[in-house]
GROMACS .gro file of C-alpha atoms in nm:
model
   94
    1MET     CA    1   0.438  -0.667  -1.487
    2GLU     CA    2   0.102  -0.519  -1.391
    3PHE     CA    3  -0.112  -0.693  -1.132
    4SER     CA    4  -0.484  -0.662  -1.072
    5LEU     CA    5  -0.619  -0.513  -0.750
    6LYS     CA    6  -0.725  -0.863  -0.638
    7GLU     CA    7  -0.367  -0.989  -0.685
    8ARG     CA    8  -0.231  -0.687  -0.497
    9ILE     CA    9  -0.462  -0.754  -0.204
   10GLU     CA   10  -0.346  -1.115  -0.184
   11GLN     CA   11   0.022  -1.010  -0.201
   12ALA     CA   12  -0.030  -0.760   0.081
   13ARG     CA   13  -0.219  -1.014   0.296
   14GLN     CA   14   0.054  -1.274   0.248
   15ASP     CA   15   0.326  -1.019   0.333
   16LEU     CA   16   0.148  -0.905   0.649
   17ALA     CA   17   0.076  -1.263   0.755
   18ALA     CA   18   0.447  -1.348   0.721
   19ARG     CA   19   0.553  -1.033   0.911
   20LEU     CA   20   0.316  -1.098   1.200
   21GLY     CA   21   0.319  -1.477   1.200
   22VAL     CA   22  -0.058  -1.503   1.169
   23PRO     CA   23  -0.272  -1.689   0.915
   24ALA     CA   24  -0.368  -1.474   0.615
   25ALA     CA   25  -0.730  -1.574   0.679
   26GLU     CA   26  -0.721  -1.365   1.001
   27ILE     CA   27  -0.638  -1.048   0.806
   28GLN     CA   28  -0.937  -0.840   0.700
   29VAL     CA   29  -0.939  -0.599   0.406
   30VAL     CA   30  -1.063  -0.258   0.526
   31GLU     CA   31  -1.002  -0.070   0.201
   32ALA     CA   32  -0.855  -0.156  -0.137
   33ARG     CA   33  -0.870   0.071  -0.438
   34ALA     CA   34  -0.687   0.227  -0.727
   35VAL     CA   35  -0.554   0.574  -0.643
   36THR     CA   36  -0.332   0.846  -0.784
   37TRP     CA   37  -0.026   0.927  -0.573
   38PRO     CA   38   0.103   1.288  -0.572
   39ASP     CA   39   0.459   1.186  -0.666
   40SER     CA   40   0.683   0.889  -0.737
   41SER     CA   41   0.718   0.806  -0.364
   42LEU     CA   42   0.379   0.630  -0.397
   43GLY     CA   43   0.254   0.812  -0.089
   44CYS     CA   44   0.534   0.681   0.133
   45PRO     CA   45   0.835   0.914   0.108
   46GLU     CA   46   1.160   0.819   0.279
   47PRO     CA   47   1.341   1.105   0.458
   48GLY     CA   48   1.629   1.250   0.261
   49ARG     CA   49   1.520   1.108  -0.076
   50MET     CA   50   1.406   1.304  -0.380
   51TYR     CA   51   1.104   1.199  -0.585
   52LEU     CA   52   0.970   1.287  -0.926
   53GLN     CA   53   0.687   1.537  -0.888
   54VAL     CA   54   0.452   1.358  -1.122
   55LEU     CA   55   0.107   1.212  -1.060
   56THR     CA   56   0.158   0.835  -1.027
   57PRO     CA   57  -0.122   0.578  -1.059
   58GLY     CA   58  -0.124   0.299  -0.805
   59PHE     CA   59  -0.310   0.126  -0.527
   60ARG     CA   60  -0.379   0.168  -0.155
   61ILE     CA   61  -0.471  -0.133   0.055
   62VAL     CA   62  -0.563  -0.108   0.423
   63LEU     CA   63  -0.559  -0.434   0.618
   64GLU     CA   64  -0.661  -0.504   0.978
   65THR     CA   65  -0.578  -0.780   1.223
   66GLY     CA   66  -0.571  -0.789   1.601
   67GLY     CA   67  -0.740  -0.449   1.618
   68LYS     CA   68  -0.455  -0.275   1.433
   69ARG     CA   69  -0.454  -0.136   1.079
   70TYR     CA   70  -0.172  -0.165   0.827
   71THR     CA   71  -0.147   0.041   0.508
   72TYR     CA   72   0.010  -0.095   0.190
   73HIS     CA   73   0.096   0.123  -0.108
   74ALA     CA   74   0.181   0.022  -0.464
   75GLY     CA   75   0.238   0.159  -0.809
   76ARG     CA   76   0.088   0.004  -1.121
   77GLU     CA   77   0.388  -0.231  -1.134
   78GLY     CA   78   0.576  -0.410  -0.859
   79SER     CA   79   0.457  -0.553  -0.531
   80PRO     CA   80   0.269  -0.360  -0.261
   81PHE     CA   81   0.477  -0.253   0.038
   82LEU     CA   82   0.394  -0.173   0.399
   83CYS     CA   83   0.410   0.202   0.462
   84PRO     CA   84   0.476   0.309   0.823
   85PRO     CA   85   0.206   0.539   0.968
   86ASP     CA   86   0.452   0.827   1.017
   87ARG     CA   87   0.535   0.831   0.643
   88THR     CA   88   0.189   0.765   0.496
   89ARG     CA   89   0.060   1.040   0.266
   90GLU     CA   90  -0.288   1.059   0.116
   91PRO     CA   91  -0.356   1.006  -0.254
   92VAL     CA   92  -0.453   1.313  -0.454
   93ASP     CA   93  -0.800   1.184  -0.537
   94GLU     CA   94  -0.930   1.189  -0.180
   0.00000   0.00000   0.00000
């Protein structure tokens, strides 16, 4: 099922609010846009895993609360997920 960018933003805000135990209203959207990821890892490769080397459309959402930023990645389908800073890769269209 494909979600709109607006729906993805709300999913990411709700996930971050639950993780941090803060109201979603306290979470600001810094960036949210459609991107193209360089491979099927969606810009967040896990060590030791192999990924299809194919351009993959998706989304990148950057949220901020308490002075700290959190980056969520997503494909065209499925829910956005929090990508740790040490694994975050840039989309190809930047």
